[in-house]
Tab-separated table of C-alpha atoms in Angstrom:
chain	number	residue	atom	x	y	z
G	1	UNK	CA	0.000	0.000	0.000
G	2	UNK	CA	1.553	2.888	-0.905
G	3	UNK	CA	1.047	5.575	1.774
G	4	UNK	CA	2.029	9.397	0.883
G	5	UNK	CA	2.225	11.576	4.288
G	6	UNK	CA	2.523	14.791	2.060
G	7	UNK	CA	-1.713	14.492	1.875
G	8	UNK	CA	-1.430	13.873	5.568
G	9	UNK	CA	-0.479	16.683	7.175
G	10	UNK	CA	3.445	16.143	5.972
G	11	UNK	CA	6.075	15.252	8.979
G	12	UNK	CA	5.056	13.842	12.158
G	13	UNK	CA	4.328	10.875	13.814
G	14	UNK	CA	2.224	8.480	12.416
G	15	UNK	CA	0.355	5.057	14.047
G	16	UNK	CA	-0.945	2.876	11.234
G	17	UNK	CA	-3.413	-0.223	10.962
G	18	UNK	CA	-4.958	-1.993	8.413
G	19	UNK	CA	-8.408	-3.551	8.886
G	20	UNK	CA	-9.400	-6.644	6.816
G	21	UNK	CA	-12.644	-7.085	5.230
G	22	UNK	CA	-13.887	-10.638	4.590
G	23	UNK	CA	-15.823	-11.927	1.471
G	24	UNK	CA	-18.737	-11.543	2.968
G	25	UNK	CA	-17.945	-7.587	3.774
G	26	UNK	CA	-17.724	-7.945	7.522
G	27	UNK	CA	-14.475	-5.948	8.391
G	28	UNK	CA	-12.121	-6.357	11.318
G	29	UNK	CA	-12.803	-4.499	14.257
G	30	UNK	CA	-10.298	-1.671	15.248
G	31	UNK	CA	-7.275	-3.017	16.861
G	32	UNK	CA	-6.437	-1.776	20.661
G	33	UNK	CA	-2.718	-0.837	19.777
G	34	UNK	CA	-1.570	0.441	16.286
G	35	UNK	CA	0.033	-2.334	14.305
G	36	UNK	CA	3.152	-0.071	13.266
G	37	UNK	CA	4.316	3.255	14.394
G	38	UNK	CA	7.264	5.478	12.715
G	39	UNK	CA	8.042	9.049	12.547
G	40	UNK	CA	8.658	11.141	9.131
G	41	UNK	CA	10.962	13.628	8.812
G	42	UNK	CA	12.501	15.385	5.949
G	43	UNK	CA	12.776	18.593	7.462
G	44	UNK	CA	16.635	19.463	7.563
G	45	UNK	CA	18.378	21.315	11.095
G	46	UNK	CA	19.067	24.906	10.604
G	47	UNK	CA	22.722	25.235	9.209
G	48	UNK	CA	25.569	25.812	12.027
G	49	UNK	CA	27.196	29.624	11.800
G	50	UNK	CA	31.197	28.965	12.163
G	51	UNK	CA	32.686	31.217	14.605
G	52	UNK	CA	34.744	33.960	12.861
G	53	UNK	CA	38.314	33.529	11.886
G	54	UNK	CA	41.096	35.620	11.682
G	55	UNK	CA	42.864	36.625	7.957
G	56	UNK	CA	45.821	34.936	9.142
G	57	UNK	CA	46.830	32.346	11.996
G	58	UNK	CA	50.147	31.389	14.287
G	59	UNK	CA	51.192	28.226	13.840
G	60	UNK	CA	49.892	24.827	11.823
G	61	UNK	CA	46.582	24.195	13.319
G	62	UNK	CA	42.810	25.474	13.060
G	63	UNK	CA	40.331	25.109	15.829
G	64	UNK	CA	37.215	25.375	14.461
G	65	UNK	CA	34.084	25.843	16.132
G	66	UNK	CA	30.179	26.609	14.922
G	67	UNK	CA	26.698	27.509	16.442
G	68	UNK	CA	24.733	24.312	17.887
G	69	UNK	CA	21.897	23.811	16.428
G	70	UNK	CA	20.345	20.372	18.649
G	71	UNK	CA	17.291	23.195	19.038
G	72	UNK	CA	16.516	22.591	15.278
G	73	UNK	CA	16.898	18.867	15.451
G	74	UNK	CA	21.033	18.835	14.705
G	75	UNK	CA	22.610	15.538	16.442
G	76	UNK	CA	25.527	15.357	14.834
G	77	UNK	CA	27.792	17.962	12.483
G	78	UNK	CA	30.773	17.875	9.429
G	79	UNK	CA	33.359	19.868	8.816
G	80	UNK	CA	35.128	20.105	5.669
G	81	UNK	CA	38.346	21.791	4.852
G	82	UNK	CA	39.814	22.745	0.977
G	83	UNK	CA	42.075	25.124	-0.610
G	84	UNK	CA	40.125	26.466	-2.686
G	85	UNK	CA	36.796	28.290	-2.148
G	86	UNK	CA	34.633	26.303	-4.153
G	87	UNK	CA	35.724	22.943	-2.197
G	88	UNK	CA	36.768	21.316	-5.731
G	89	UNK	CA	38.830	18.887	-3.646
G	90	UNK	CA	38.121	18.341	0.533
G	91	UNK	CA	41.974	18.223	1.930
G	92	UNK	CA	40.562	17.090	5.270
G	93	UNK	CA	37.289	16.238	7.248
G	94	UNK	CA	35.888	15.244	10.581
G	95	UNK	CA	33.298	12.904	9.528
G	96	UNK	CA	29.526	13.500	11.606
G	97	UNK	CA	30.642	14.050	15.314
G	98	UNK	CA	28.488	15.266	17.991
G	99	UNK	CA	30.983	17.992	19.249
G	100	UNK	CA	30.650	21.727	18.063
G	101	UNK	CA	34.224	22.271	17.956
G	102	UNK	CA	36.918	20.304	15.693
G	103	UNK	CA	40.895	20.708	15.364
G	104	UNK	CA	42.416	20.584	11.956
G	105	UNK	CA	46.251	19.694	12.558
G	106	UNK	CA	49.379	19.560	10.559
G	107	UNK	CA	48.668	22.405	7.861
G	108	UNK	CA	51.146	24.356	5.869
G	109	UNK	CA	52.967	27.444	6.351
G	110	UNK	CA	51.700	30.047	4.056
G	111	UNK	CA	48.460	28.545	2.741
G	112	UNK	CA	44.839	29.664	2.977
G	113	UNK	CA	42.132	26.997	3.707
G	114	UNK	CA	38.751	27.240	3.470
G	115	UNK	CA	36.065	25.645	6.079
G	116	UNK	CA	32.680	25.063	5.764
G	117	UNK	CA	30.546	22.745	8.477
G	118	UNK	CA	26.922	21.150	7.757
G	119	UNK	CA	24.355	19.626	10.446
G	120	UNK	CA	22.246	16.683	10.459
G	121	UNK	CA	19.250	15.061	12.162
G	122	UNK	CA	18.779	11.538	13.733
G	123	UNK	CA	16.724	10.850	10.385
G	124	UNK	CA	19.739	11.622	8.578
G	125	UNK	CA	18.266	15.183	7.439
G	126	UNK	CA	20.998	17.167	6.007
G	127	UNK	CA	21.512	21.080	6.489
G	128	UNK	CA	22.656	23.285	3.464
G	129	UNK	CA	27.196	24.142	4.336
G	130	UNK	CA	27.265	27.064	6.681
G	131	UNK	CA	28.694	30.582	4.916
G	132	UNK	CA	32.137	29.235	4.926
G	133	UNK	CA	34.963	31.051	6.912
G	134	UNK	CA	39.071	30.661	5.559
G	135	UNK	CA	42.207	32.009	6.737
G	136	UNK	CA	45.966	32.000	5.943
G	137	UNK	CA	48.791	29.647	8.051
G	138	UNK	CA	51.699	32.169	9.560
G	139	UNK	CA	54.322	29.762	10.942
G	140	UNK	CA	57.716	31.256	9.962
G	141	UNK	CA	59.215	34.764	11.727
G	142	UNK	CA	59.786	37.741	10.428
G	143	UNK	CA	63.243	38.696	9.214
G	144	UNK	CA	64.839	42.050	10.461
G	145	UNK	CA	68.130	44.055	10.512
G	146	UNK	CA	69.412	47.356	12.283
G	147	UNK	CA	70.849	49.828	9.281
G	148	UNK	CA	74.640	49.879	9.381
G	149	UNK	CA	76.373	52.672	11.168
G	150	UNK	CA	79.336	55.359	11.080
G	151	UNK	CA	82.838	53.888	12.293
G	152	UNK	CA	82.374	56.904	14.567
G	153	UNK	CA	79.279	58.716	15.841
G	154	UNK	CA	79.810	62.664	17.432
G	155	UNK	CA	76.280	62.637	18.881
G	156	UNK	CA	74.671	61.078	21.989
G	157	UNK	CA	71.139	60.883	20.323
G	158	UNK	CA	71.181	59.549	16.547
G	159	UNK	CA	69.027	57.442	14.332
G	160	UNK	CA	69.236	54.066	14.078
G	161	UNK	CA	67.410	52.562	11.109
G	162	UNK	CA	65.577	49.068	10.223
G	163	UNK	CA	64.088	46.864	7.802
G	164	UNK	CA	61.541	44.112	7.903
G	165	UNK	CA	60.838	41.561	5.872
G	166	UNK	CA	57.779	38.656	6.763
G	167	UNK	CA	56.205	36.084	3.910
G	168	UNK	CA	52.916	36.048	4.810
G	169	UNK	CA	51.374	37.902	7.982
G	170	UNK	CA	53.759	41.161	7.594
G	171	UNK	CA	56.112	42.507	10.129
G	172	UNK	CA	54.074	44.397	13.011
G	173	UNK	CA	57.432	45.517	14.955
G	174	UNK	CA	60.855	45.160	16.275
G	175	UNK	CA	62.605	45.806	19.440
G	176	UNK	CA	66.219	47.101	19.844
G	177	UNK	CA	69.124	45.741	21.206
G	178	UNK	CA	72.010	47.330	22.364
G	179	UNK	CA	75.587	46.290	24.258
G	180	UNK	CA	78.180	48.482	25.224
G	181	UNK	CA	81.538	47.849	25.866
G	182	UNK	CA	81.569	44.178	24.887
G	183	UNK	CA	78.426	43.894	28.131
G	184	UNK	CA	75.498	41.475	27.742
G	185	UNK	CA	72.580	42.998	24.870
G	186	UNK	CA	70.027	45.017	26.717
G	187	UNK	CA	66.686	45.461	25.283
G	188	UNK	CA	66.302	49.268	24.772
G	189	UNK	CA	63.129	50.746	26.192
G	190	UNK	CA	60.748	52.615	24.593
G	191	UNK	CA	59.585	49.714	22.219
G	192	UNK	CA	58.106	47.949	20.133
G	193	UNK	CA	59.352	49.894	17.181
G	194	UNK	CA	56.134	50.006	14.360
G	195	UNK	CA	58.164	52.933	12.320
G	196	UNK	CA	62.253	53.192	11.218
G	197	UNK	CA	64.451	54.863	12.530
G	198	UNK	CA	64.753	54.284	16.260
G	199	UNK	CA	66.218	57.173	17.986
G	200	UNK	CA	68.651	55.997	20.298
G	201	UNK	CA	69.802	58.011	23.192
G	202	UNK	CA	73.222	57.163	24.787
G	203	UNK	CA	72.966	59.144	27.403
G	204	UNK	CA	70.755	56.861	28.998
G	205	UNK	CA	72.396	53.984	28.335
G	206	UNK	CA	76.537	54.549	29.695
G	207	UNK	CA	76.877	57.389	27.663
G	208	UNK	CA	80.049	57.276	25.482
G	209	UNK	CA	81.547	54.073	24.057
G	210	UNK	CA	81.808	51.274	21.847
G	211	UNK	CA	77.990	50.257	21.327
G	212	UNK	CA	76.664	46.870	18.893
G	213	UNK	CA	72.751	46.746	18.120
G	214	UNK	CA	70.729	44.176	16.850
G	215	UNK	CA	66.872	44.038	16.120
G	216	UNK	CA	64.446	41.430	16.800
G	217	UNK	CA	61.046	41.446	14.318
G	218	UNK	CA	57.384	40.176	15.468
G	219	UNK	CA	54.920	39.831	12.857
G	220	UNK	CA	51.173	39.926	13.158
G	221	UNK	CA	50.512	36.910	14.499
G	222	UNK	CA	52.814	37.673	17.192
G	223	UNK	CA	55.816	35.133	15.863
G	224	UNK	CA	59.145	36.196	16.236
G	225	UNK	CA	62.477	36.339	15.119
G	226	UNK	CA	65.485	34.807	17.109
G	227	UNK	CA	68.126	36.754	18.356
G	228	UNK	CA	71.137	36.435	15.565
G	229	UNK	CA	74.320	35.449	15.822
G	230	UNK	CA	75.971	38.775	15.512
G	231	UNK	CA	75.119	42.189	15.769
G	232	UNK	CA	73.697	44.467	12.682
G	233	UNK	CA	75.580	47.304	13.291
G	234	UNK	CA	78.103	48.796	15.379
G	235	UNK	CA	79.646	52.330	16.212
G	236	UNK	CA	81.883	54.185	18.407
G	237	UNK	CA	80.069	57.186	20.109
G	238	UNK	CA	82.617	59.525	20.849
G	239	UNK	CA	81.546	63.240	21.507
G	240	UNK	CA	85.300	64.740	22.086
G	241	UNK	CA	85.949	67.334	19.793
């Protein structure tokens, strides 16, 4: 018997019997207890909304989370990851999972992924992909260098310049370094640096003497560079006439 709930008042829950009539037209009496019961439901949950996500991103993991949606009928949710933005090819996936929250691990430096996350129902309902959300991998540091110097500076105040150099996020700042007289590097007050030049004042550092500088870059994502090696410049301030 083929039985067609859309003429029935469409989803819901539904008791069924069937009465027999005999030859002679004497038909069954109505059953105490339905002989089946089952629920229809083709009504999808509402689509999850993916919490926002920055342009770029520290490190080699997203953790992404969305809206519940178990008030619309949502038990379970996917979340899909590509490189591109029409999701020609899914790099990676959680499969259904109950959680609203999923980690996406071991992604490249430098690339941009795009997410999008559906919702489903015990029936196996699916929601349309939430608006999708996609940002860009920053795992490497910035790059910096202080400006070299004059063998000999006359001046207790002076400019010291820098550049910056970062692959994806962009450099945000540097700080200054400074040693004097062969001492330990002190970080010079006053930063982080946005702008070049620094203007370093050696008065309130020792005053005179043989000073080395180095600068240290952060980018936007708050990675930075390690301290180098050597020192970027160097200079004898020496006000004697």
């Amino acid at each position: 018997i083929g039985f067609d709930a859309a003429q029935m008042g469409g989803d819901g829950q539904y008791a069924l019997y069937i009465p027999a009539r005999g030859a002679a037209g004497n038909l069954e009496a109505t059953p105490t207890a339905p002989d089946a019961q089952t629920r229809i439901d083709t009504t999808a949950p509402n689509a999850p909304a993916i919490a926002a996500l920055p342009q770029f991103t520290a490190g080699s993991a997203i953790a992404l989370s969305w809206s519940n949606q178990s008030a619309s009928g949502a038990s379970d949710y996917l979340a899909e990851m590509s490189t591109s933005m029409d999701f020609a090819a899914i790099s990676a996936q959680s499969n259904w999972i109950a959680s609203t929250s999923y980690s996406f691990n071991g992604l490249d430096d430098g690339t941009t992924y795009f997410f999008r996350v559906k919702s489903r129902d015990a029936a196996l309902n699916e929601s349309a992909p939430a608006a999708t959300q996609n940002t860009t991998l920053d795992d490497t540091p910035p790059a910096s260098a202080a400006a070299p110097l004059a063998a000999v500076t006359t001046t207790l105040s002076f400019p010291i310049a820098w550049t910056g150099t970062d692959a994806t996020s962009g450099v945000a700042s540097v700080d200054l370094y400074y040693a004097r007289n062969g001492g330990a590097y002190t970080l010079y007050p006053g930063g982080p640096y946005a702008a070049s030049p620094v203007s370093f004042d050696a008065s309130t550092t020792g005053g005179e003497g043989s000073y080395a500088f180095y600068t240290r870059a952060r980018d936007l994502v708050s990675n930075r560079e390690p301290a180098p090696a050597g020192p970027d410049a160097t200079t004898e301030v020496n006000t004697a006439p």
